[in-house]
Structures are given as C-alpha cells and as structure tokens.
C-alpha cells in the first residue's frame, strides 16, 4: 500500500513528489465517488427500462391512430418512460436540495399525458396545466382522471396568453420547421435561419416563468451547437442558470431515431462554465464531461478563417442544367460528391443516365480543396479531396469548396491544402466531429470558423 492516497480518484503513491505532481495536474483526476454514483444511476436506469414498459397503452394507440404525415408535420413523437422519470427526478431532487416549492406546473405539449401522469404520482397539492394542439390526441385525453388539480386545454401553446406564471415548465416540445411568416416578430431576435417549433416553445416558455422558476425540456442534440440557435443559447447563458444537461442519445422513441438531450434551467443569473464553451461568440452547450473534452480539442488549434481560407458551396446544380451535360471529355469536368472516394477524386459512372461527368460551361483551373456536405440525419464523416487538374472543372452543389484568399503559387497552395488534410486526418478532428455534429453535418460557416485545425 502506498504512503500517499489521492482521496479524489483513489490512486496510491509511494513518493510525495509523484503525489504532488498528480494533485497539481491541469486536468484533475476523476472523482471516484462521482464515477461510482454515475455507474449506479446508469445501471438503475437500465433495469428500469427492462422492468417498466417505456410507453403506455395510450401512447401506443395514438401512435398507430395518427398517420405518418400528421406525426411528421406536427412533430408528434411520444416520450419514453425512462426519460420522463430521469428528467422529473432530476428536477425534484434539485428542488429538494434548494428548498424550491413547486405549486404551478405547465406541460405545454402534453400529448398522451405521460409526463402529467408521472408528475401527478410524485407530487401533492399542485396545479398542472396541460396543453395539446392535436384534435385526435385531445379527444383521447380530455377525460383522464388525476389526483392533483389538472387542467387540460386544447389550443396552440404559442397563443397561450393567460396571466398565470409557472414554477415549472416541463416536457418534450415538438420538433419541426415552421414558416417565418408564422412566427411572432418579437421571437425572431432569438434565432437565425429556419425557425424550429421547439425553439419557439423555449422562447415562449421563458416569458411564462415565475422569478426563480424552472424549465426542463427534452430537445434535439442539435440545439447544443447549431448556429441557427446561437442567439437563444446566448440569451439563456446570460440570463439563466443551467442546472443540468443530460445526454439521452441511448434512449429510444417510437418511430424516430432522434438523439436528444435534457436542458434544465433556473430563472436566475448564474455561472454556467461547466455547461458552455464560447467559441468566438458561438456559445456551445453540452454536458460537463463533453465541455471539458471540447475545450481540450480546441487547445493549440486554429481555423480555416484565420488561415485566410474561404469556404462556399459548389455552385453547379446538375439537375438544373441537364441540357448542357455531356459525356464528351473535351468539355469541363463536373465534380460530384460521389466522385470523392476514400479522400481521392475518381471518375464515377452513375446509374442515372442523365447524370454526366462533363458540362458545356466555362470552368476553373485553380487547385481547391473540396469537402462533402453530408446528407440528412446520421453520422457525419469528413470526406475530402484536393482538386488539382490539368483541365477546367466545376463543383456540384453537394460539395463544399475551400479556397485560399492569399495570392499563392500552385505549389504553395497545394502545400497549404496538404496541411489542412493532415489536420482532417488527425484523430482529434474525428473526436470533435462526433461531439459537435451529433446527428447532422457541418455547414460552410462551421467548417470555416468552428472546426479546429491542427498544424
């Protein structure tokens, strides 16, 4: 047995100098008590999943009743029991530790009332408001009975303007893109690009909290980093305390594979450094463990913008210029994302006869670096190639083009691109993409300013 014991991680040392060095490490050792606690919680949650049905009969019935188009257009996907239990238990454990009284609760997208049923079982003498927009769902829940005072309303939550404020707003808001024209003018200051309904739910809910009130929402993981939502993340960081962020990626939903997190915030200013990383004004949210990892991945890195490299999407849409596509190699080469294989450029013969490899249009000769944009939802893999041809080319719009803004010789340009591709191959880049991208791809702004480059 060693003479010196680290009470944090349990490691033993024979020499005091080794023990002192261990204690002074920039990145502290793991707290063994927290590790054990997390392992116990994880095992308990796994056993709960095995022993308790994750979806009530009403949720299953409504899932089969509603057609796919309705579920997709309204973002209707019911929350598994394990997520409901964990999110509610975290909230009420925090309330008990901080002597917070919960009297008025709102579930703004109550669906089959699974959240309300759980809340009704663990609380006494509270008022619970539940809002549901869909007619079919509301007709199936309006007669449900509860122990507490529960008021179920059929309405559009974003038009819920009653004066009552809430101690707790909790639930799993719908996820779907809405038209800009359908969004209140005052909400537009909190996001960029296409508005998603879950972001509007967050914005509306912030205004309905009592002083010291709490919000616990199940959200897509993309909320943590997507540039569209940076303004609302910044607003939350500056005006609220982030109590917890939990990663629920391992949980399963009915009929969707959406990765989710729980965002739990307190309506009071606070220090959020454990849950945020400020990347030149882009506020990233994540779990404390992942934030530490992200900070380490940014150490000693730069980005494409600081290296004077511009990033844009290829400007040729092949199916909009079919009349000038050709198989004749004397014309300009049209480079598709499918031509980039194992980080090399190949000439691909496509099954679609209309998709041809050459185009009767003026092209470019300067070397560039191209990166795939990625498609839909799923794991994003960084696939790239340096384009250095002895004839003209154009880039199709499913590839991203990286160009130098400096006046470099061809040799200098290729050398610079080789440094970038070496960074793309760095193991840290893969780790960053796994943490940052969640289940989406990098856009041009993220590729230029967010992705760390290691030189």
Short mmCIF file of C-alpha atoms in Angstrom, two decimals:
data_model
loop_
_atom_site.label_atom_id
_atom_site.label_comp_id
_atom_site.label_asym_id
_atom_site.label_seq_id
_atom_site.Cartn_x
_atom_site.Cartn_y
_atom_site.Cartn_z
CA UNK A 1 0.00 0.00 0.00
CA UNK A 2 1.34 3.45 -0.95
CA UNK A 3 2.15 6.13 1.60
CA UNK A 4 0.10 8.82 -0.16
CA UNK A 5 -3.53 8.44 -1.25
CA UNK A 6 -5.50 10.72 -3.58
CA UNK A 7 -8.92 10.92 -1.94
CA UNK A 8 -10.44 12.09 -5.23
CA UNK A 9 -9.52 9.16 -7.51
CA UNK A 10 -8.20 6.59 -5.02
CA UNK A 11 -4.75 6.28 -6.62
CA UNK A 12 -1.83 5.46 -4.30
CA UNK A 13 1.73 6.85 -4.46
CA UNK A 14 4.97 5.82 -2.75
CA UNK A 15 6.75 9.13 -3.38
CA UNK A 16 5.44 12.51 -2.23
CA UNK A 17 6.79 14.25 -5.35
CA UNK A 18 4.69 11.97 -7.58
CA UNK A 19 1.67 12.58 -5.36
CA UNK A 20 2.17 16.38 -5.51
CA UNK A 21 2.53 16.30 -9.31
CA UNK A 22 -0.68 14.28 -9.55
CA UNK A 23 -2.58 16.78 -7.38
CA UNK A 24 -1.36 19.78 -9.41
CA UNK A 25 -2.38 18.43 -12.82
CA UNK A 26 -4.11 20.97 -15.06
CA UNK A 27 -6.80 18.40 -15.85
CA UNK A 28 -7.86 16.94 -12.48
CA UNK A 29 -8.28 13.22 -11.95
CA UNK A 30 -11.72 11.64 -12.00
CA UNK A 31 -13.76 11.86 -8.80
CA UNK A 32 -14.22 8.20 -7.91
CA UNK A 33 -17.38 8.94 -5.91
CA UNK A 34 -18.98 10.61 -8.93
CA UNK A 35 -17.87 7.76 -11.18
CA UNK A 36 -19.46 5.19 -8.86
CA UNK A 37 -22.61 7.30 -8.49
CA UNK A 38 -22.98 7.62 -12.28
CA UNK A 39 -22.41 3.89 -12.76
CA UNK A 40 -25.10 3.11 -10.17
CA UNK A 41 -27.55 5.55 -11.80
CA UNK A 42 -26.82 4.10 -15.23
CA UNK A 43 -27.41 0.55 -14.03
CA UNK A 44 -30.65 1.58 -12.26
CA UNK A 45 -31.90 3.26 -15.43
CA UNK A 46 -31.08 0.17 -17.49
CA UNK A 47 -33.00 -2.01 -15.04
CA UNK A 48 -35.95 0.42 -15.14
CA UNK A 49 -36.01 0.09 -18.93
CA UNK A 50 -36.11 -3.70 -18.63
CA UNK A 51 -38.76 -3.84 -15.89
CA UNK A 52 -41.07 -0.93 -16.80
CA UNK A 53 -42.86 -0.52 -20.17
CA UNK A 54 -41.38 2.56 -21.87
CA UNK A 55 -44.66 3.61 -23.49
CA UNK A 56 -48.18 3.49 -22.07
CA UNK A 57 -51.02 1.85 -23.98
CA UNK A 58 -52.49 5.25 -24.88
CA UNK A 59 -49.19 6.36 -26.44
CA UNK A 60 -49.05 3.17 -28.50
CA UNK A 61 -52.70 3.52 -29.54
CA UNK A 62 -52.28 7.14 -30.60
CA UNK A 63 -49.07 6.32 -32.48
CA UNK A 64 -51.00 3.77 -34.56
CA UNK A 65 -54.05 6.05 -34.95
CA UNK A 66 -52.16 9.06 -36.29
CA UNK A 67 -50.89 8.84 -39.85
CA UNK A 68 -47.18 9.37 -40.59
CA UNK A 69 -47.79 12.69 -42.36
CA UNK A 70 -49.56 14.15 -39.30
CA UNK A 71 -46.89 12.91 -36.90
CA UNK A 72 -44.09 14.33 -39.03
CA UNK A 73 -45.76 17.67 -39.81
CA UNK A 74 -46.68 18.29 -36.15
CA UNK A 75 -43.59 16.70 -34.60
CA UNK A 76 -45.64 14.16 -32.62
CA UNK A 77 -43.41 11.52 -31.01
CA UNK A 78 -44.15 10.22 -27.52
CA UNK A 79 -41.54 10.30 -24.75
CA UNK A 80 -40.30 7.01 -23.22
CA UNK A 81 -40.86 6.44 -19.51
CA UNK A 82 -37.15 6.31 -18.73
CA UNK A 83 -36.60 9.88 -19.99
CA UNK A 84 -39.70 11.15 -18.16
CA UNK A 85 -38.58 9.54 -14.90
CA UNK A 86 -35.00 10.77 -15.13
CA UNK A 87 -35.92 14.34 -16.08
CA UNK A 88 -38.61 14.66 -13.38
CA UNK A 89 -36.42 13.06 -10.70
CA UNK A 90 -33.53 15.42 -11.51
CA UNK A 91 -35.86 18.42 -11.24
CA UNK A 92 -37.40 17.45 -7.91
CA UNK A 93 -34.08 16.37 -6.41
CA UNK A 94 -32.78 19.87 -7.25
CA UNK A 95 -35.90 21.43 -5.71
CA UNK A 96 -35.42 19.43 -2.51
CA UNK A 97 -31.74 20.40 -2.26
CA UNK A 98 -32.50 24.10 -2.80
CA UNK A 99 -35.78 24.36 -0.86
CA UNK A 100 -37.75 25.30 -4.01
CA UNK A 101 -41.54 24.98 -3.76
CA UNK A 102 -43.39 23.82 -6.88
CA UNK A 103 -47.07 24.79 -6.99
CA UNK A 104 -47.91 25.64 -10.60
CA UNK A 105 -46.71 23.31 -13.39
CA UNK A 106 -47.16 23.57 -17.16
CA UNK A 107 -46.72 20.79 -19.71
CA UNK A 108 -47.06 22.75 -22.99
CA UNK A 109 -47.17 19.76 -25.37
CA UNK A 110 -48.76 17.14 -23.17
CA UNK A 111 -49.61 14.53 -25.82
CA UNK A 112 -50.75 11.31 -24.16
CA UNK A 113 -50.15 12.85 -20.71
CA UNK A 114 -47.27 10.54 -19.78
CA UNK A 115 -45.40 13.44 -18.15
CA UNK A 116 -48.52 14.61 -16.31
CA UNK A 117 -49.25 11.09 -15.04
CA UNK A 118 -45.74 10.80 -13.60
CA UNK A 119 -45.89 14.28 -12.07
CA UNK A 120 -49.31 13.51 -10.62
CA UNK A 121 -47.88 10.45 -8.87
CA UNK A 122 -44.88 12.19 -7.27
CA UNK A 123 -46.49 15.50 -6.20
CA UNK A 124 -49.17 16.66 -3.78
CA UNK A 125 -51.43 19.73 -3.91
CA UNK A 126 -50.10 21.15 -7.17
CA UNK A 127 -51.85 22.71 -10.15
CA UNK A 128 -50.90 21.20 -13.51
CA UNK A 129 -51.87 22.77 -16.85
CA UNK A 130 -51.52 20.58 -19.92
CA UNK A 131 -51.81 21.95 -23.46
CA UNK A 132 -52.41 19.84 -26.57
CA UNK A 133 -52.93 21.13 -30.11
CA UNK A 134 -53.90 17.96 -31.98
CA UNK A 135 -57.66 17.17 -32.07
CA UNK A 136 -57.29 13.38 -32.06
CA UNK A 137 -54.91 13.36 -29.10
CA UNK A 138 -57.01 15.83 -27.10
CA UNK A 139 -60.19 13.78 -27.58
CA UNK A 140 -58.35 10.77 -26.13
CA UNK A 141 -57.00 12.56 -23.03
CA UNK A 142 -59.68 15.08 -22.06
CA UNK A 143 -61.48 12.66 -19.71
CA UNK A 144 -58.41 11.33 -17.89
CA UNK A 145 -58.59 11.50 -14.08
CA UNK A 146 -55.81 12.70 -11.75
CA UNK A 147 -55.08 13.13 -8.03
CA UNK A 148 -53.96 16.75 -8.33
CA UNK A 149 -55.77 19.65 -9.98
CA UNK A 150 -55.10 19.10 -13.69
CA UNK A 151 -56.46 21.40 -16.39
CA UNK A 152 -56.15 20.03 -19.94
CA UNK A 153 -56.56 22.59 -22.73
CA UNK A 154 -56.92 22.14 -26.49
CA UNK A 155 -55.03 25.08 -28.02
CA UNK A 156 -51.91 26.40 -29.76
CA UNK A 157 -49.33 26.86 -26.99
CA UNK A 158 -47.72 29.84 -28.72
CA UNK A 159 -51.08 31.63 -28.40
CA UNK A 160 -51.36 30.75 -24.70
CA UNK A 161 -51.53 34.26 -23.23
CA UNK A 162 -53.16 33.67 -19.82
CA UNK A 163 -51.68 35.67 -16.94
CA UNK A 164 -50.72 32.64 -14.85
CA UNK A 165 -46.97 32.19 -14.43
CA UNK A 166 -45.35 28.87 -13.59
CA UNK A 167 -42.86 27.42 -11.11
CA UNK A 168 -42.04 24.59 -13.52
CA UNK A 169 -42.48 24.18 -17.28
CA UNK A 170 -41.57 20.66 -18.32
CA UNK A 171 -41.96 18.36 -21.31
CA UNK A 172 -40.85 17.33 -24.77
CA UNK A 173 -41.82 20.07 -27.27
CA UNK A 174 -42.47 19.16 -30.93
CA UNK A 175 -39.62 19.33 -33.44
CA UNK A 176 -40.50 20.59 -36.93
CA UNK A 177 -39.60 23.55 -39.13
CA UNK A 178 -42.18 26.35 -39.40
CA UNK A 179 -42.62 29.21 -41.85
CA UNK A 180 -41.03 32.56 -40.99
CA UNK A 181 -44.38 34.21 -41.72
CA UNK A 182 -45.99 32.18 -38.91
CA UNK A 183 -43.53 33.43 -36.26
CA UNK A 184 -44.17 36.42 -33.99
CA UNK A 185 -41.93 39.37 -34.79
CA UNK A 186 -40.56 39.57 -31.22
CA UNK A 187 -39.33 35.95 -31.39
CA UNK A 188 -37.11 36.49 -34.44
CA UNK A 189 -34.36 38.18 -32.40
CA UNK A 190 -33.61 34.82 -30.77
CA UNK A 191 -32.68 32.69 -33.80
CA UNK A 192 -31.31 32.78 -37.35
CA UNK A 193 -32.34 30.84 -40.44
CA UNK A 194 -35.28 28.47 -40.42
CA UNK A 195 -37.28 28.50 -37.16
CA UNK A 196 -37.99 25.18 -35.50
CA UNK A 197 -41.05 24.77 -33.29
CA UNK A 198 -39.04 23.56 -30.29
CA UNK A 199 -37.06 26.84 -30.29
CA UNK A 200 -40.30 28.84 -30.32
CA UNK A 201 -41.50 26.76 -27.36
CA UNK A 202 -38.33 27.66 -25.45
CA UNK A 203 -38.68 31.38 -26.23
CA UNK A 204 -42.37 31.44 -25.26
CA UNK A 205 -41.74 29.44 -22.08
CA UNK A 206 -39.01 31.78 -20.83
CA UNK A 207 -41.61 34.56 -20.65
CA UNK A 208 -44.04 32.40 -18.64
CA UNK A 209 -41.69 31.51 -15.79
CA UNK A 210 -42.05 32.93 -12.32
CA UNK A 211 -38.95 34.52 -10.84
CA UNK A 212 -36.89 31.54 -9.73
CA UNK A 213 -38.96 29.21 -11.93
CA UNK A 214 -37.60 26.14 -13.73
CA UNK A 215 -37.71 24.75 -17.28
CA UNK A 216 -36.87 21.16 -18.15
CA UNK A 217 -37.20 20.35 -21.86
CA UNK A 218 -36.22 17.35 -23.97
CA UNK A 219 -34.58 18.82 -27.08
CA UNK A 220 -32.73 17.60 -30.19
CA UNK A 221 -28.97 17.40 -29.60
CA UNK A 222 -28.52 19.89 -32.45
CA UNK A 223 -29.79 22.62 -30.10
CA UNK A 224 -26.44 22.41 -28.30
CA UNK A 225 -24.39 23.67 -31.24
CA UNK A 226 -26.43 24.62 -34.33
CA UNK A 227 -25.54 28.18 -35.36
CA UNK A 228 -29.23 28.92 -36.06
CA UNK A 229 -29.87 28.70 -32.31
CA UNK A 230 -26.82 30.58 -31.04
CA UNK A 231 -28.84 33.69 -30.08
CA UNK A 232 -31.22 31.78 -27.81
CA UNK A 233 -28.30 29.85 -26.27
CA UNK A 234 -26.52 33.16 -25.61
CA UNK A 235 -29.69 34.60 -24.05
CA UNK A 236 -30.04 31.59 -21.76
CA UNK A 237 -26.36 31.71 -20.80
CA UNK A 238 -26.53 35.42 -19.92
CA UNK A 239 -29.84 35.40 -18.03
CA UNK A 240 -30.41 31.92 -16.59
CA UNK A 241 -28.59 29.25 -14.62
CA UNK A 242 -28.05 25.98 -16.43
CA UNK A 243 -28.75 23.40 -13.74
CA UNK A 244 -28.09 20.33 -15.87
CA UNK A 245 -27.72 18.99 -19.39
CA UNK A 246 -28.23 15.24 -19.78
CA UNK A 247 -27.47 13.22 -22.91
CA UNK A 248 -30.36 10.89 -23.77
CA UNK A 249 -28.91 9.61 -27.07
CA UNK A 250 -29.14 6.00 -25.92
CA UNK A 251 -32.90 6.21 -25.31
CA UNK A 252 -35.37 5.05 -27.99
CA UNK A 253 -38.56 6.70 -29.24
CA UNK A 254 -41.48 5.23 -31.14
CA UNK A 255 -40.95 5.62 -34.91
CA UNK A 256 -37.99 8.03 -34.74
CA UNK A 257 -34.25 7.81 -34.11
CA UNK A 258 -33.83 11.41 -32.93
CA UNK A 259 -30.93 11.92 -30.49
CA UNK A 260 -31.99 14.12 -27.58
CA UNK A 261 -30.73 15.95 -24.52
CA UNK A 262 -32.45 17.35 -21.44
CA UNK A 263 -31.92 21.07 -20.84
CA UNK A 264 -32.73 22.07 -17.24
CA UNK A 265 -32.53 25.80 -16.43
CA UNK A 266 -33.34 28.03 -13.44
CA UNK A 267 -34.74 31.54 -13.87
CA UNK A 268 -31.90 33.35 -12.16
CA UNK A 269 -28.48 34.52 -13.42
CA UNK A 270 -25.67 32.10 -12.69
CA UNK A 271 -22.25 30.76 -13.63
CA UNK A 272 -22.58 28.27 -16.50
CA UNK A 273 -18.95 27.50 -17.35
CA UNK A 274 -19.38 23.76 -16.73
CA UNK A 275 -22.03 23.58 -19.46
CA UNK A 276 -20.88 26.08 -22.11
CA UNK A 277 -17.93 26.79 -24.37
CA UNK A 278 -17.59 30.19 -26.04
CA UNK A 279 -16.03 29.73 -29.48
CA UNK A 280 -15.57 33.30 -30.74
CA UNK A 281 -19.14 34.22 -29.84
CA UNK A 282 -20.68 30.86 -30.76
CA UNK A 283 -21.97 29.51 -27.44
CA UNK A 284 -21.85 25.71 -27.35
CA UNK A 285 -23.94 23.79 -24.79
CA UNK A 286 -23.11 20.27 -23.64
CA UNK A 287 -22.65 18.01 -20.65
CA UNK A 288 -19.78 18.97 -18.30
CA UNK A 289 -17.76 15.95 -19.43
CA UNK A 290 -18.18 16.84 -23.11
CA UNK A 291 -17.43 20.54 -22.50
CA UNK A 292 -14.09 19.55 -20.91
CA UNK A 293 -13.37 17.37 -23.93
CA UNK A 294 -14.31 20.17 -26.38
CA UNK A 295 -12.03 22.63 -24.55
CA UNK A 296 -9.13 20.17 -24.81
CA UNK A 297 -9.82 19.68 -28.53
CA UNK A 298 -9.61 23.43 -29.13
CA UNK A 299 -6.23 23.71 -27.37
CA UNK A 300 -3.42 24.75 -29.76
CA UNK A 301 -5.75 24.87 -32.76
CA UNK A 302 -6.67 27.47 -35.38
CA UNK A 303 -9.44 27.54 -38.02
CA UNK A 304 -9.80 27.96 -41.78
CA UNK A 305 -10.88 31.59 -41.48
CA UNK A 306 -7.77 32.55 -39.52
CA UNK A 307 -5.70 30.76 -42.17
CA UNK A 308 -7.21 33.08 -44.80
CA UNK A 309 -9.23 30.32 -46.43
CA UNK A 310 -12.74 30.97 -47.73
CA UNK A 311 -15.48 28.35 -47.77
CA UNK A 312 -18.51 28.13 -50.05
CA UNK A 313 -20.91 25.59 -51.54
CA UNK A 314 -20.36 24.37 -55.10
CA UNK A 315 -22.48 26.48 -57.45
CA UNK A 316 -23.49 23.91 -60.09
CA UNK A 317 -26.82 22.09 -59.65
CA UNK A 318 -26.58 19.24 -62.14
CA UNK A 319 -30.30 18.53 -62.49
CA UNK A 320 -30.95 22.18 -63.35
CA UNK A 321 -28.54 22.12 -66.29
CA UNK A 322 -29.17 18.71 -67.85
CA UNK A 323 -29.31 20.26 -71.32
CA UNK A 324 -25.60 21.17 -71.20
CA UNK A 325 -24.31 17.97 -69.57
CA UNK A 326 -22.29 15.65 -71.78
CA UNK A 327 -20.12 12.53 -71.86
CA UNK A 328 -17.56 14.30 -74.04
CA UNK A 329 -14.31 14.69 -72.08
CA UNK A 330 -13.17 17.67 -74.15
CA UNK A 331 -15.56 19.82 -72.10
CA UNK A 332 -15.35 20.98 -68.46
CA UNK A 333 -15.25 18.23 -65.80
CA UNK A 334 -18.23 18.36 -63.40
CA UNK A 335 -17.21 17.01 -59.99
CA UNK A 336 -19.93 15.39 -57.85
CA UNK A 337 -19.83 14.36 -54.20
CA UNK A 338 -19.98 10.75 -55.42
CA UNK A 339 -16.65 11.27 -57.18
CA UNK A 340 -14.87 11.71 -53.83
CA UNK A 341 -14.00 8.24 -52.57
CA UNK A 342 -11.57 7.48 -49.74
CA UNK A 343 -10.42 11.12 -49.93
CA UNK A 344 -9.46 10.82 -53.60
CA UNK A 345 -11.05 12.11 -56.80
CA UNK A 346 -12.39 9.42 -59.13
CA UNK A 347 -14.41 9.43 -62.34
CA UNK A 348 -17.69 7.73 -61.44
CA UNK A 349 -20.17 6.22 -63.85
CA UNK A 350 -23.64 6.92 -62.43
CA UNK A 351 -26.70 4.69 -62.81
CA UNK A 352 -28.76 7.76 -63.69
CA UNK A 353 -28.02 8.26 -67.40
CA UNK A 354 -28.80 11.97 -67.11
CA UNK A 355 -26.01 12.49 -64.58
CA UNK A 356 -22.99 13.04 -66.82
CA UNK A 357 -19.37 13.78 -65.94
CA UNK A 358 -18.82 16.81 -68.16
CA UNK A 359 -20.57 20.11 -68.73
CA UNK A 360 -20.53 22.56 -71.64
CA UNK A 361 -19.70 25.60 -69.50
CA UNK A 362 -16.68 27.69 -68.52
CA UNK A 363 -14.79 26.15 -65.60
CA UNK A 364 -11.85 26.89 -63.29
CA UNK A 365 -8.25 25.69 -63.18
CA UNK A 366 -7.02 26.80 -59.74
CA UNK A 367 -6.47 23.99 -57.20
CA UNK A 368 -9.12 23.79 -54.46
CA UNK A 369 -9.94 21.52 -51.55
CA UNK A 370 -13.45 20.04 -51.51
CA UNK A 371 -15.37 18.50 -48.60
CA UNK A 372 -18.66 16.58 -48.64
CA UNK A 373 -21.70 18.37 -47.21
CA UNK A 374 -23.35 15.28 -45.75
CA UNK A 375 -26.94 14.18 -46.25
CA UNK A 376 -29.94 14.22 -43.92
CA UNK A 377 -29.65 12.88 -40.38
CA UNK A 378 -26.93 10.41 -39.42
CA UNK A 379 -23.25 10.11 -38.59
CA UNK A 380 -21.20 12.69 -40.48
CA UNK A 381 -17.91 11.51 -41.96
CA UNK A 382 -15.47 14.12 -43.24
CA UNK A 383 -14.72 13.10 -46.84
CA UNK A 384 -12.43 15.38 -48.84
CA UNK A 385 -10.09 15.67 -51.81
CA UNK A 386 -7.63 18.18 -53.26
CA UNK A 387 -8.73 19.06 -56.81
CA UNK A 388 -5.66 19.66 -58.96
CA UNK A 389 -6.45 19.01 -62.63
CA UNK A 390 -4.81 19.99 -65.89
CA UNK A 391 -8.17 20.96 -67.40
CA UNK A 392 -11.19 23.05 -66.38
CA UNK A 393 -13.65 21.83 -63.77
CA UNK A 394 -16.82 22.89 -61.92
CA UNK A 395 -18.01 21.71 -58.49
CA UNK A 396 -21.53 20.38 -57.91
CA UNK A 397 -23.55 21.82 -55.01
CA UNK A 398 -23.30 18.76 -52.73
CA UNK A 399 -19.64 19.59 -52.15
CA UNK A 400 -18.11 22.45 -50.15
CA UNK A 401 -15.19 24.32 -51.74
CA UNK A 402 -12.21 25.61 -49.72
CA UNK A 403 -10.15 28.30 -51.47
CA UNK A 404 -7.23 30.47 -50.43
CA UNK A 405 -7.72 34.25 -50.20
CA UNK A 406 -3.94 34.74 -50.48
CA UNK A 407 -2.08 35.13 -53.75
CA UNK A 408 -0.15 31.85 -53.59
CA UNK A 409 1.72 29.87 -56.20
CA UNK A 410 0.30 26.48 -57.14
CA UNK A 411 3.00 24.73 -55.10
CA UNK A 412 2.30 26.89 -52.03
CA UNK A 413 -1.43 26.30 -52.38
CA UNK A 414 -1.09 22.51 -52.61
CA UNK A 415 1.26 22.58 -49.61
CA UNK A 416 -1.30 24.55 -47.60
CA UNK A 417 -4.10 22.16 -48.56
CA UNK A 418 -1.93 19.21 -47.56
CA UNK A 419 -1.55 20.74 -44.08
CA UNK A 420 -5.33 21.06 -43.85
CA UNK A 421 -5.96 17.47 -44.96
CA UNK A 422 -3.39 16.28 -42.43
CA UNK A 423 -5.49 18.03 -39.78
CA UNK A 424 -8.66 16.43 -41.20
CA UNK A 425 -6.99 13.04 -40.67
CA UNK A 426 -6.00 13.89 -37.09
CA UNK A 427 -7.76 11.70 -34.52
CA UNK A 428 -8.80 14.85 -32.64
CA UNK A 429 -10.79 16.01 -35.67
CA UNK A 430 -12.82 12.80 -35.64
CA UNK A 431 -13.42 13.21 -31.89
CA UNK A 432 -14.55 16.81 -32.38
CA UNK A 433 -16.96 15.91 -35.18
CA UNK A 434 -18.50 13.15 -33.06
CA UNK A 435 -19.04 15.60 -30.19
CA UNK A 436 -20.11 18.61 -32.22
CA UNK A 437 -22.08 17.28 -35.16
CA UNK A 438 -24.33 14.95 -33.14
CA UNK A 439 -26.57 13.69 -35.97
CA UNK A 440 -26.01 16.42 -38.56
CA UNK A 441 -23.29 17.65 -40.94
CA UNK A 442 -21.01 20.70 -40.88
CA UNK A 443 -22.20 23.72 -42.87
CA UNK A 444 -19.88 26.24 -44.54
CA UNK A 445 -19.72 28.61 -41.55
CA UNK A 446 -18.99 25.77 -39.13
CA UNK A 447 -16.32 24.35 -41.41
CA UNK A 448 -14.64 27.76 -41.67
CA UNK A 449 -14.93 29.04 -38.09
CA UNK A 450 -15.87 26.16 -35.75
CA UNK A 451 -13.86 23.12 -36.84
CA UNK A 452 -10.44 23.18 -35.11
CA UNK A 453 -7.43 22.90 -37.43
CA UNK A 454 -4.23 21.36 -36.06
CA UNK A 455 -0.98 22.50 -37.69
#
